[in-house]
Short mmCIF file of C-alpha atoms in Angstrom, two decimals:
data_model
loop_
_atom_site.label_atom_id
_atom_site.label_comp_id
_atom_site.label_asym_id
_atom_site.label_seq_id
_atom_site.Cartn_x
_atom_site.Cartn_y
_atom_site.Cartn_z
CA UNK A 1 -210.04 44.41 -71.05
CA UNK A 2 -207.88 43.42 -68.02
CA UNK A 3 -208.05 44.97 -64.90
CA UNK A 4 -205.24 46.88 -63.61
CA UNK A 5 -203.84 49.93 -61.86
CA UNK A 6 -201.49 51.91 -62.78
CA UNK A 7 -199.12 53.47 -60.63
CA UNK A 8 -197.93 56.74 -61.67
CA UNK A 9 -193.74 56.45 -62.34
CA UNK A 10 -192.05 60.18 -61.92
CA UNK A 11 -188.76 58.66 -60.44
CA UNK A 12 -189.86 59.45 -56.62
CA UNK A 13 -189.71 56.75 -54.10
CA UNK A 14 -190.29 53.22 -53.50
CA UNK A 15 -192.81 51.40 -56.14
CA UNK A 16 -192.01 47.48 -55.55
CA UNK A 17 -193.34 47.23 -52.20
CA UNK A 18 -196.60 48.65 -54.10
CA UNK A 19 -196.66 46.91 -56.95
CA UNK A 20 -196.08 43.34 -54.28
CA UNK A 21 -198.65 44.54 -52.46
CA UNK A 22 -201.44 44.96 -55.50
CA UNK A 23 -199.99 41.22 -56.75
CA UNK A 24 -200.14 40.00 -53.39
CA UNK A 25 -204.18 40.85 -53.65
CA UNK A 26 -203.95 39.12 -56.88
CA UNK A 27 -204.11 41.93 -58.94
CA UNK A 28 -202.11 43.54 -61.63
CA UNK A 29 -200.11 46.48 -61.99
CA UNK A 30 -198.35 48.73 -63.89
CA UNK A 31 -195.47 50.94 -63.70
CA UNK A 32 -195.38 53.19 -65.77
CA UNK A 33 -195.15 57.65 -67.30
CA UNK A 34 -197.50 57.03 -70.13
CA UNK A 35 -200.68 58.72 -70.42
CA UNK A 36 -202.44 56.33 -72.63
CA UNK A 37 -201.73 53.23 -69.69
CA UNK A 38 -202.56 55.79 -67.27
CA UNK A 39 -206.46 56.82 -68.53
CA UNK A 40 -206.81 52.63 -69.66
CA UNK A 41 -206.31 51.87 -66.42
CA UNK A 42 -208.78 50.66 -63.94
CA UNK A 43 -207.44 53.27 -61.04
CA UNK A 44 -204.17 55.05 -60.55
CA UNK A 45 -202.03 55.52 -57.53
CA UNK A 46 -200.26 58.64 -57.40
CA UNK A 47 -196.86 57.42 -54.95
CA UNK A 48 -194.34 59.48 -53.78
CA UNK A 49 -191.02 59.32 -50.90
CA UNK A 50 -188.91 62.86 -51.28
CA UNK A 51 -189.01 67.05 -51.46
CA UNK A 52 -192.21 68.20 -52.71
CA UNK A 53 -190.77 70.71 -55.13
CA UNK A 54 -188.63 68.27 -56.77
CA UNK A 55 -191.57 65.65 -57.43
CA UNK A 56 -193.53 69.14 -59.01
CA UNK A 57 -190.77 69.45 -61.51
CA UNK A 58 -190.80 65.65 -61.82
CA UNK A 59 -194.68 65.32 -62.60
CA UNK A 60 -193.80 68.55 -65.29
CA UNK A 61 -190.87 67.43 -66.72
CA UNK A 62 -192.57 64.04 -67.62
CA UNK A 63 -195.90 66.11 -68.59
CA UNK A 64 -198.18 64.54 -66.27
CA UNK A 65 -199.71 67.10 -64.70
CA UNK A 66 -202.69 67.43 -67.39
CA UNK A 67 -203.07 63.49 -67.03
CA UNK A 68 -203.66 63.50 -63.52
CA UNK A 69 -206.33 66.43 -63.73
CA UNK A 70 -207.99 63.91 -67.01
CA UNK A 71 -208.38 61.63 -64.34
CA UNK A 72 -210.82 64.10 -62.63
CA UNK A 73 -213.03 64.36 -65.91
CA UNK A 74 -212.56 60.86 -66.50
CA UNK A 75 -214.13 60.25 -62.77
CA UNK A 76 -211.29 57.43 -62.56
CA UNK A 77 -210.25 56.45 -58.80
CA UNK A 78 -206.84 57.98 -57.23
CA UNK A 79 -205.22 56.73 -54.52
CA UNK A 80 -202.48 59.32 -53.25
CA UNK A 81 -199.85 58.22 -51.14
CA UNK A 82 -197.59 59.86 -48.60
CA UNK A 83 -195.71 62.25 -51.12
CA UNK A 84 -198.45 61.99 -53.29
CA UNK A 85 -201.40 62.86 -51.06
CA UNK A 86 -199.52 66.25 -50.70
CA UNK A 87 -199.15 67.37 -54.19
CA UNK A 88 -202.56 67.05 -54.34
CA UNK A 89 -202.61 70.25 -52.32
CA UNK A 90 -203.04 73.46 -53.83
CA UNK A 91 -199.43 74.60 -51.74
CA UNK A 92 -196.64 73.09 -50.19
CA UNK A 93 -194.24 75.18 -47.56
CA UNK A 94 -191.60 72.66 -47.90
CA UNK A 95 -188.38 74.47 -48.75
CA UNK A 96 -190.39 77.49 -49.87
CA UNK A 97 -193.54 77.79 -51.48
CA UNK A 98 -194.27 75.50 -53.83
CA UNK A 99 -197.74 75.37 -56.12
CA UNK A 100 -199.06 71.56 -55.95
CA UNK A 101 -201.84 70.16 -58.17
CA UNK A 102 -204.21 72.06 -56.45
CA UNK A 103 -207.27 69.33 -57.21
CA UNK A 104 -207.85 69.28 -52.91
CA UNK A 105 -207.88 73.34 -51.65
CA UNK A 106 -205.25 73.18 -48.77
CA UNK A 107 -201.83 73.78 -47.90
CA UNK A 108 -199.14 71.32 -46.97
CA UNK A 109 -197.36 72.72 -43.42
CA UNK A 110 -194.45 71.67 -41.57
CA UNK A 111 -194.79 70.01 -37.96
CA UNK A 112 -194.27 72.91 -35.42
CA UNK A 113 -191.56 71.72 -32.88
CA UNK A 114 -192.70 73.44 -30.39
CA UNK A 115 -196.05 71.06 -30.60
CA UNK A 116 -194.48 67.86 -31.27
CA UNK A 117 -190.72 66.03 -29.60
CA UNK A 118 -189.49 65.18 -32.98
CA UNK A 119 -189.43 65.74 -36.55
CA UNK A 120 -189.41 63.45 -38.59
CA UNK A 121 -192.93 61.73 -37.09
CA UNK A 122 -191.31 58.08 -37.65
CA UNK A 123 -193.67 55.00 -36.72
CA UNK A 124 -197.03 53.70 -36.12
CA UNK A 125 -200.07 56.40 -35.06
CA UNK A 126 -203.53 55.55 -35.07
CA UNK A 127 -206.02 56.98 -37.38
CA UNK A 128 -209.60 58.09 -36.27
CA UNK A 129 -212.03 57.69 -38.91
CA UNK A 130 -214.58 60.54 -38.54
CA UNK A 131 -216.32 59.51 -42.30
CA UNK A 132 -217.15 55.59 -41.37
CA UNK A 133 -219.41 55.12 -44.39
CA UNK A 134 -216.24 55.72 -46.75
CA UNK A 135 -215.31 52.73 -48.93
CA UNK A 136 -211.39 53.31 -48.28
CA UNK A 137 -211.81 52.16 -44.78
CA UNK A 138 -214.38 49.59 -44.86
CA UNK A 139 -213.79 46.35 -42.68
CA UNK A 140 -210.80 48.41 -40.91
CA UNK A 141 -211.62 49.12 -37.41
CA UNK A 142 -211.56 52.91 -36.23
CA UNK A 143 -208.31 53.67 -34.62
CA UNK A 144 -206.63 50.93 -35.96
CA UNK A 145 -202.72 51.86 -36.84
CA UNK A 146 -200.56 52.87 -39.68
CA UNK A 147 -197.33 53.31 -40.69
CA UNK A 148 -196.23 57.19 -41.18
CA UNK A 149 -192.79 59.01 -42.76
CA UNK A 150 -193.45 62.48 -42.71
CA UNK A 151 -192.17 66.31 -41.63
CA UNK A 152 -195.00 67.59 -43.74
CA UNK A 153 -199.20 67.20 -43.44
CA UNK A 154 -201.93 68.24 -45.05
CA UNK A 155 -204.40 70.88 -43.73
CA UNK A 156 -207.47 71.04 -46.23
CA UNK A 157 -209.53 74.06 -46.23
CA UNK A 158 -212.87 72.53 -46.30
CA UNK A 159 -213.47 70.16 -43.63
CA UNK A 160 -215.83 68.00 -45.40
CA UNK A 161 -212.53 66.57 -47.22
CA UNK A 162 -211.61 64.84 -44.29
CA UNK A 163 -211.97 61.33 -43.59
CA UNK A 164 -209.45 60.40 -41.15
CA UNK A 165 -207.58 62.21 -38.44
CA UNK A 166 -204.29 61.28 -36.38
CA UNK A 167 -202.33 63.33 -33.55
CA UNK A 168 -199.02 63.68 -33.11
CA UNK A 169 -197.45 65.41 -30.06
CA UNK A 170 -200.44 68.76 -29.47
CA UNK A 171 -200.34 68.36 -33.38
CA UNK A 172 -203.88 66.84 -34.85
CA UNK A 173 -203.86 66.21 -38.65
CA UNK A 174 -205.41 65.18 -41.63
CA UNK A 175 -204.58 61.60 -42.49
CA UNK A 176 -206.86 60.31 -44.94
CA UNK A 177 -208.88 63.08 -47.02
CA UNK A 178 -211.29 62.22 -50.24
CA UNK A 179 -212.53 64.40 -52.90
CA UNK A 180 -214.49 63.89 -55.98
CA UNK A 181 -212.90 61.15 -57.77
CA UNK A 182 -209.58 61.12 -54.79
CA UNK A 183 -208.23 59.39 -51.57
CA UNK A 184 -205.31 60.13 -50.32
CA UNK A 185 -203.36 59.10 -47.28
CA UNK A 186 -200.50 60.48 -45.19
CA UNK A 187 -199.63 56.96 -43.53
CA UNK A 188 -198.37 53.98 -45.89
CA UNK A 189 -200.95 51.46 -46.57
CA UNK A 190 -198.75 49.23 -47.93
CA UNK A 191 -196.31 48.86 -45.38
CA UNK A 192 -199.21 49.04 -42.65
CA UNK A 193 -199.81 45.00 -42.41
CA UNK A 194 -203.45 43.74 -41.97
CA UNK A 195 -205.39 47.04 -41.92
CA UNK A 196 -203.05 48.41 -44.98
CA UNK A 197 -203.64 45.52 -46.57
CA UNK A 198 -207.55 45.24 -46.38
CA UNK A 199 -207.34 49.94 -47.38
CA UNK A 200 -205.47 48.47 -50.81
CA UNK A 201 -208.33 45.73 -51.33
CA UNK A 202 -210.91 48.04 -51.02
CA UNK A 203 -209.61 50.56 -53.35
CA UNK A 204 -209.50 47.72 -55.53
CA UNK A 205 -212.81 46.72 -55.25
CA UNK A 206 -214.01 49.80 -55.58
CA UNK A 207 -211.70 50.08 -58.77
CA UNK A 208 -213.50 47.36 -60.04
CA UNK A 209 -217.27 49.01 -60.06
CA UNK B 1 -203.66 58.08 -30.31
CA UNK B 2 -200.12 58.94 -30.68
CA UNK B 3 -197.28 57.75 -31.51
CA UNK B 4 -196.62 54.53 -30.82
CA UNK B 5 -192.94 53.17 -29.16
CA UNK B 6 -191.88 50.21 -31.64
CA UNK B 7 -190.44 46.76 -31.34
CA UNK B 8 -188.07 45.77 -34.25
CA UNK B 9 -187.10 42.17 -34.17
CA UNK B 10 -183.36 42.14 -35.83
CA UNK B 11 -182.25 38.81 -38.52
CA UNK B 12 -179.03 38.04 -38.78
CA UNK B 13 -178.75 36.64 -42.25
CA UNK B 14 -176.00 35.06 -44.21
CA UNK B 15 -176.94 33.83 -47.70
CA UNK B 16 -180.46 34.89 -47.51
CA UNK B 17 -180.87 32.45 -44.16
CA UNK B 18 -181.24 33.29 -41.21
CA UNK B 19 -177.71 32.50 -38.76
CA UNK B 20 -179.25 32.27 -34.91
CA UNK B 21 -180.64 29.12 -34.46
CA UNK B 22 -184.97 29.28 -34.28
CA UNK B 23 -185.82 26.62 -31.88
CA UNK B 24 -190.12 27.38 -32.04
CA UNK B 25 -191.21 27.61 -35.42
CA UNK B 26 -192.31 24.65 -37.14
CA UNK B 27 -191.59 25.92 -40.89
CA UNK B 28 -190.67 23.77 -43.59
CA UNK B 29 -187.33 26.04 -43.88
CA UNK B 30 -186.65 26.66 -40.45
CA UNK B 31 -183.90 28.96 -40.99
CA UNK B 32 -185.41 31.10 -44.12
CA UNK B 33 -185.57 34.79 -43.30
CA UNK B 34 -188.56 35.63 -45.55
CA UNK B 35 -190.72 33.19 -43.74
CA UNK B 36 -189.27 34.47 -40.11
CA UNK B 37 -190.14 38.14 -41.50
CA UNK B 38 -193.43 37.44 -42.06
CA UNK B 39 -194.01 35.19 -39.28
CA UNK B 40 -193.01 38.37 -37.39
CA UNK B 41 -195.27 40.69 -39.09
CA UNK B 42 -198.19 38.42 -38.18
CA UNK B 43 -197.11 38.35 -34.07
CA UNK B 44 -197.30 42.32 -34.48
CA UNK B 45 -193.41 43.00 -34.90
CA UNK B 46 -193.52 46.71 -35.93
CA UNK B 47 -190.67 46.58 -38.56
CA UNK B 48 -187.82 44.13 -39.41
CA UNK B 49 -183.99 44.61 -39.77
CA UNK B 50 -182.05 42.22 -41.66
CA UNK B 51 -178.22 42.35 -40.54
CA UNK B 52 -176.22 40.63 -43.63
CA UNK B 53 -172.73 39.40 -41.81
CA UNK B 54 -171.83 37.27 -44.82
CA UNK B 55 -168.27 37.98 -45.92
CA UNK B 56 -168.24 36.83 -49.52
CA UNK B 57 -167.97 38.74 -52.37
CA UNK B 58 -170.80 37.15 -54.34
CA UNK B 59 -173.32 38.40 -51.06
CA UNK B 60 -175.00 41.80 -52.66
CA UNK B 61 -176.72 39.47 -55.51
CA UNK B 62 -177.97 36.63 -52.58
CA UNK B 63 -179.08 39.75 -49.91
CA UNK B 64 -180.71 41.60 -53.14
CA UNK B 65 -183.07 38.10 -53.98
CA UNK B 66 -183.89 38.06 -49.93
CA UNK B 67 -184.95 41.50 -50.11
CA UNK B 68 -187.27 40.98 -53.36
CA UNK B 69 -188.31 38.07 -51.92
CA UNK B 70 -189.12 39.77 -48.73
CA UNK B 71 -191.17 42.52 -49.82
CA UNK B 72 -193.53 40.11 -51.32
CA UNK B 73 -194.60 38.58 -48.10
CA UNK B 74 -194.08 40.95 -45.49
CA UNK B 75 -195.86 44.06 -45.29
CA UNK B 76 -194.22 46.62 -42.60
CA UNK B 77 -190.92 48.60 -43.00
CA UNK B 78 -187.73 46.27 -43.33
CA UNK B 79 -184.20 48.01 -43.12
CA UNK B 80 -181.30 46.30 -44.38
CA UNK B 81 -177.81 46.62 -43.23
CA UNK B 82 -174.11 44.88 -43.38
CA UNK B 83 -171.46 45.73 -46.09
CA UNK B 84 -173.24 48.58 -47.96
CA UNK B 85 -170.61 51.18 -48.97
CA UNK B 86 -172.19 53.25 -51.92
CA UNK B 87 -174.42 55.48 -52.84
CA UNK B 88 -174.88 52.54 -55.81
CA UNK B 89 -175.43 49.80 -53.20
CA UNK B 90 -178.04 51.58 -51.74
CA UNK B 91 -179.86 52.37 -54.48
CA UNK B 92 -179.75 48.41 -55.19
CA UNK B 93 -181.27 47.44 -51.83
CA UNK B 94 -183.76 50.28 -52.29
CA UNK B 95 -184.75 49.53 -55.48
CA UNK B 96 -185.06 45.73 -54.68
CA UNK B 97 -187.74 46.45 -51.93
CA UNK B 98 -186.28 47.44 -48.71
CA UNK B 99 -187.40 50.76 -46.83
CA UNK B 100 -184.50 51.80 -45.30
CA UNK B 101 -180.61 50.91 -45.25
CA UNK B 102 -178.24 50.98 -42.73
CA UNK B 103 -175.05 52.35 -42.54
CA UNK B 104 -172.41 51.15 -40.24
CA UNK B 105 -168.64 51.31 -40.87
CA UNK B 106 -168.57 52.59 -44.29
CA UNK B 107 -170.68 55.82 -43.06
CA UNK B 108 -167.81 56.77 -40.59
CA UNK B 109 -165.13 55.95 -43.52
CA UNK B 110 -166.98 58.12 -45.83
CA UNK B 111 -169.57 60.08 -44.03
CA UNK B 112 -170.52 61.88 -47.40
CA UNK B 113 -172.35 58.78 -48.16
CA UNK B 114 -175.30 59.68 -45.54
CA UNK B 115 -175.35 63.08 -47.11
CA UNK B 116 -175.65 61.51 -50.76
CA UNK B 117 -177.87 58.85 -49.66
CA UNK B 118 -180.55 61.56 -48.06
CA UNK B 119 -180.58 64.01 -50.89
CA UNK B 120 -181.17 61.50 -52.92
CA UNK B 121 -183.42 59.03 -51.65
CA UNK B 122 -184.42 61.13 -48.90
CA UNK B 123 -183.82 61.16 -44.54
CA UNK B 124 -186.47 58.51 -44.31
CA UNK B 125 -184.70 55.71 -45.38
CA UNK B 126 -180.77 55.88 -44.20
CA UNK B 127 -180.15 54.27 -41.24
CA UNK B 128 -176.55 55.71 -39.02
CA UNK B 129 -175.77 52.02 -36.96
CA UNK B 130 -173.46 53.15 -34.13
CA UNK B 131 -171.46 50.45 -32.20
CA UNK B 132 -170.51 52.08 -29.29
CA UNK B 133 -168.25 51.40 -25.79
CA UNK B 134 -168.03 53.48 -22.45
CA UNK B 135 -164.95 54.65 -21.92
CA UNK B 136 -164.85 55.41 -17.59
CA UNK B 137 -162.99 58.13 -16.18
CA UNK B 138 -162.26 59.96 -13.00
CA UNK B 139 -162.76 63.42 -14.52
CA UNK B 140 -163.99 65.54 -17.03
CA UNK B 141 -160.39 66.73 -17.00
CA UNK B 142 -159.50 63.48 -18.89
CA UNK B 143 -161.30 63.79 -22.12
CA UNK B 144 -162.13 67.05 -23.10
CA UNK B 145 -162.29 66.79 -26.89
CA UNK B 146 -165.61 63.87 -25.85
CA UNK B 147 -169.20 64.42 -24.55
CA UNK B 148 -169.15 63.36 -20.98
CA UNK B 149 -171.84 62.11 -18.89
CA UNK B 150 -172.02 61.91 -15.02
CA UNK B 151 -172.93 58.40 -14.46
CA UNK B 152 -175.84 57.97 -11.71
CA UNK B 153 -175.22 57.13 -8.74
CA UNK B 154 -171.53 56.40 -9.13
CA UNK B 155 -168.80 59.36 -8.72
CA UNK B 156 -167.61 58.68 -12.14
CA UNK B 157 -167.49 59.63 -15.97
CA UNK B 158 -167.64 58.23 -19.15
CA UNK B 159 -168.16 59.21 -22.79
CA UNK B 160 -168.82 56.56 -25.75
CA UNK B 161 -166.56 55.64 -28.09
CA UNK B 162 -167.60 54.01 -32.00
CA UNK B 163 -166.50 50.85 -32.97
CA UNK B 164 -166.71 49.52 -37.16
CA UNK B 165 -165.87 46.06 -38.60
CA UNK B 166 -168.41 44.57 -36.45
CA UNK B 167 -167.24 45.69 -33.28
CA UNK B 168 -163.31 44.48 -34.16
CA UNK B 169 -162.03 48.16 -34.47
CA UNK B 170 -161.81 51.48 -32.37
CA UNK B 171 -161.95 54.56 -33.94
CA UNK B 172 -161.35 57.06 -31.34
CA UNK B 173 -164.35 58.64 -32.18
CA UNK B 174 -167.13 60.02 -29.86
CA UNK B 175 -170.28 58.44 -30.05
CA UNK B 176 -172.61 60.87 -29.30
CA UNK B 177 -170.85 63.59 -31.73
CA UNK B 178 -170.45 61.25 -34.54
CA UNK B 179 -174.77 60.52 -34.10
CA UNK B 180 -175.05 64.25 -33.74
CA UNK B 181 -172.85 64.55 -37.14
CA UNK B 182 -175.00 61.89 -38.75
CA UNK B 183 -178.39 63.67 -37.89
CA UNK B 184 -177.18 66.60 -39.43
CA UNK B 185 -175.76 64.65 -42.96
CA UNK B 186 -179.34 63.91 -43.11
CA UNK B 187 -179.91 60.85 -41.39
CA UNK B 188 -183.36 59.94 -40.68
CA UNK B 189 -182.83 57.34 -37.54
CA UNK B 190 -179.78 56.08 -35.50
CA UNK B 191 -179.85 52.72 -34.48
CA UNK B 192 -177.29 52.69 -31.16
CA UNK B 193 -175.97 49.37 -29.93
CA UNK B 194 -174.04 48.98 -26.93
CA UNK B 195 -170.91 46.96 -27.21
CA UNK B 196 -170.85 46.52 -23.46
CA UNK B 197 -174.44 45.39 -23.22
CA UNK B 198 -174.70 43.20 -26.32
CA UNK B 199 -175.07 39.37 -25.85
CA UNK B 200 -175.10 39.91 -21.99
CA UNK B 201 -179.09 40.23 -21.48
CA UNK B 202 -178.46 42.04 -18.91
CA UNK B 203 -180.58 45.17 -20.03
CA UNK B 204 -179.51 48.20 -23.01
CA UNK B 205 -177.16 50.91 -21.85
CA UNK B 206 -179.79 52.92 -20.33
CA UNK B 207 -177.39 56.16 -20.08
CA UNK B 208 -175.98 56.06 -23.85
CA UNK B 209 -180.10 55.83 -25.33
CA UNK B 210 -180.89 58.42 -23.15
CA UNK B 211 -177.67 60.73 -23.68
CA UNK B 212 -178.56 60.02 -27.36
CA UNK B 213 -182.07 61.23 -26.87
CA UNK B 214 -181.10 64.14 -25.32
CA UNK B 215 -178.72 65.28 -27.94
CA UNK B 216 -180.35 64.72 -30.73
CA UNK B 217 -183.80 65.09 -32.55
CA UNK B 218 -183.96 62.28 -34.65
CA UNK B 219 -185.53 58.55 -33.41
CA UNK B 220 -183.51 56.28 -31.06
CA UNK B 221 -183.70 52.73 -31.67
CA UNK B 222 -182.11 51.02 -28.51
CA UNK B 223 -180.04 47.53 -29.19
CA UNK B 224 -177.85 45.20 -27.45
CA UNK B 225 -178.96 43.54 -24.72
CA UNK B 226 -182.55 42.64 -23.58
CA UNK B 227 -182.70 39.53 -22.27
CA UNK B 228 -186.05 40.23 -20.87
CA UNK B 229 -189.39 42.47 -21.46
CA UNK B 230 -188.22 44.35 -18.17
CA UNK B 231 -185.41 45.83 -19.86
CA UNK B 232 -187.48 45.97 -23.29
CA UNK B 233 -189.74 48.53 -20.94
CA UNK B 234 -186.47 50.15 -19.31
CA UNK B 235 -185.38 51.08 -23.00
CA UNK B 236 -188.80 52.78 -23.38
CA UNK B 237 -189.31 54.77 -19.58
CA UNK B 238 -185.58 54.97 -18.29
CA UNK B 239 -183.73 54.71 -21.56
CA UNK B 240 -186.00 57.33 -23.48
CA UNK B 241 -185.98 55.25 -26.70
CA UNK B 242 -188.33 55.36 -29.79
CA UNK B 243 -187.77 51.84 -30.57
CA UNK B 244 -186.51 48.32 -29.10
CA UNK B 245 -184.41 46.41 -31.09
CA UNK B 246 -184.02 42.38 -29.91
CA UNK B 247 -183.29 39.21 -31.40
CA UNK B 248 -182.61 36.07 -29.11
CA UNK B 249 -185.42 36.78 -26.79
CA UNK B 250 -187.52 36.63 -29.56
CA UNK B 251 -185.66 33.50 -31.58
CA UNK B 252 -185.44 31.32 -29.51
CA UNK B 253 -189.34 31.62 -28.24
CA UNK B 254 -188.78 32.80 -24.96
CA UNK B 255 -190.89 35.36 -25.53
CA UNK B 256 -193.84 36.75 -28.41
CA UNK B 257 -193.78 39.69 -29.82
CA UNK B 258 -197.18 40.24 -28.02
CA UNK B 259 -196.74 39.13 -24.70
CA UNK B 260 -193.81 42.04 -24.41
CA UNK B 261 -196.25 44.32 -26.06
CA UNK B 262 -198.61 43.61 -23.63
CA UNK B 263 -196.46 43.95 -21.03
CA UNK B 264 -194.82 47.43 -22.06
CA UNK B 265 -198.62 48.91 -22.82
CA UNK B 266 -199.55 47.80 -19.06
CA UNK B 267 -196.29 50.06 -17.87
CA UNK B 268 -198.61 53.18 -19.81
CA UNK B 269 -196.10 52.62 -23.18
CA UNK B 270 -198.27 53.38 -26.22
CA UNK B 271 -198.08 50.22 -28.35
CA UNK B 272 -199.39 49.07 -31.30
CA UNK B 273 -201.51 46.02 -30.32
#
């Protein structure tokens, strides 16, 4: 069977420069709502650019949600991105309260103004890996810097999830957390250059175990 | 750890090439913007903006190739402006690879199109371009319909007015109220050029950044003239900027991408080196 990954399609943000990214490493990948090319796969990413309640009702509306909690029995890698590290949160307080896919325990909190100069956080931060053994960020040196969107972060209940941290104004966050068969990071790998690049090669090397 | 400021080398591209002249690089197709990008992204450029200023109608199907052939070689954010009008165009570019747009002329002819553009494809990725001129005056008195600044050390006034069509035509508008307008349409980022500084290299309009900063929430990105990595650092400490935007200092060799990097971290700038 070939290799590929599949990344998830529920009509939220910006696939291509994914999809580039995974052929640019010489690998294949696939678009794409269906369950059956989702569990065949070889990993899944789980994307995401928007509102977090809106991508909920996307990810029901296109029945997904029992697919992506499969993936947990199936022990098959996901990679969460931006949006998509979020909903794996069991709550968001974007806009409300929102339930999330709850597979992390944590909420998903909005940047306190107060703490940081502006909101959006727009640019490059650098990420402090306090879990060096992890595969994600293997031949990436600590501190190096990614690219981050965001009004919105993560804040996991058990500590143990964490595997990278960034700060932003007095604000210090999660930015790349793991759990069972999961990684997931705020930042965008794939518009990060080098050290993006190398996070998407070894997700698909360890994909390929 | 924190935030870094950015540098954003800008491309001005006309049927998918590149217009400026680049003197230093010894590529097979000098002028080809894809290769620039990425030759960009490897000297440590922190995004790209790709200004289209062709004027034919057959452009949106040449700038949408450049972008899908962009986002297969270069890996950091790329915005893409010139000519987009719709909520349809923008969905194009999008959808074709680019991270953000950016809206110039048609935004102040239809602001509703910032507003449709961020519900839709969210505040991250639209882009308010303001051209903008002083406008000096004795008094206050003068103009009181604009937001004024005291100008330092000089007894005198001005406010900002925006430009569209490239620059070609006043609009009466103020320039600070129409970015403060944008931001709350849901724009993500302004990118502010000063008319008066552009093509000078004489340094950005330190007072308009920093009156912009002031006023609003969103991130600055400072253009129009840096002829220099002095002024490059003035943008940052003086001008209060979250990003540089340059292009002949960086075309035409006279300086890397690192070496002003360098520079600006050794002034205490966080940079991304």
């Amino acid at each position: 069977m070939t290799f590929y990954i599949a990344i998830i399609d529920y009509e939220m943000g910006n696939l291509k420069s994914i999809t580039k990214l995974i052929q640019h490493l010489g690998a294949k990948s696939i678009i794409t709502s269906n369950h059956k090319e989702i569990f065949n796969a070889n990993g899944v990413i789980l994307p995401g650019v928007g509102a977090f309640g809106d991508a909920m009702e996307q990810l029901r509306k296109k029945n997904l949600i029992s697919a992506i909690n499969r993936l947990k029995e199936d022990n098959k890698p996901l990679f969460g991105i931006c949006l998509g590290q979020q909903l794996l949160f069991s709550k968001s307080l974007e806009m409300g309260e929102h339930e999330g896919l709850d597979l992390i325990k944590g909420s998903v909190i909005p940047f306190d103004l107060k703490k940081v100069d502006k909101v959006p956080q727009i640019g490059w931060n650098s990420v402090n890996f306090i879990n060096n053994d992890h595969y994600l960020t293997k031949n990436i040196p600590n501190n190096s810097y990614f690219y981050f969107v965001h009004s919105f972060y993560v804040n996991p209940e058990n500590r143990n999830d964490i595997i990278g941290i960034t700060k932003y104004g007095e604000i210090e966050f999660s930015s790349i957390v793991f759990k069972d068969n999961i990684v997931a990071t705020q930042f965008h790998p794939e518009k990060s250059s080098k050290h993006g690049i190398m996070m998407y090669q070894n997700f698909i090397d360890y994909c390929k175990k | 750890m924190t935030l870094t400021k950015r540098i954003i080398p800008c491309l001005d591209v006309t049927k998918g090439r590149v217009v400026k002249g680049i003197k230093f690089l010894e590529l097979k197709d000098a002028g080809d913007a894809v290769q620039l990008g990425k030759f960009y992204d490897e000297q440590g450029a922190d995004e790209l903006v790709f200004l289209d200023i062709t004027a034919s109608s057959d452009k949106r199907k040449i700038l949408i190739d450049l972008v899908e052939r962009t986002s297969e070689q270069v890996f950091i954010p790329f915005t893409v402006g010139g000519g987009i009008r719709t909520v349809k165009d923008i969905k194009e570019i999008l959808r074709a690879g680019a991270d953000k747009v950016s809206l110039n002329t048609s935004a102040v002819k239809n602001p509703n199109v910032i507003r449709e553009g961020a519900k839709i494809f969210g505040s991250q990725c639209i882009v308010t371009a303001i051209d903008a001129k002083r406008v000096y005056i004795n008094s206050p008195e003068e103009a009181k319909d604009k937001i004024i600044i005291k100008l330092q050390n000089k007894e005198k006034y001005c406010y900002w007015e925006v430009y569209i069509h490239g620059g070609r035509t006043p609009t009466g508008k103020d320039a600070i109220q129409w970015g403060i307008d944008a931001q709350n349409l849901g724009s993500g980022e302004i990118l502010l050029t000063s008319m008066d500084m552009d093509g000078v290299k004489e340094g950005y309009d330190l007072e308009l950044t920093k009156a912009f900063n002031e006023k609003l929430s969103v991130p600055i990105i400072a253009s129009g003239g840096a002829g220099n990595p002095q002024h490059i650092i003035e943008a940052f400490t003086k001008g209060k900027a979250d990003a540089a935007l340059a292009a002949s200092i960086f075309h035409f060799g006279e300086y890397t991408i690192e070496e002003v990097k360098n520079l600006c971290q050794k002034e205490g700038i966080p940079m991304r080196i």
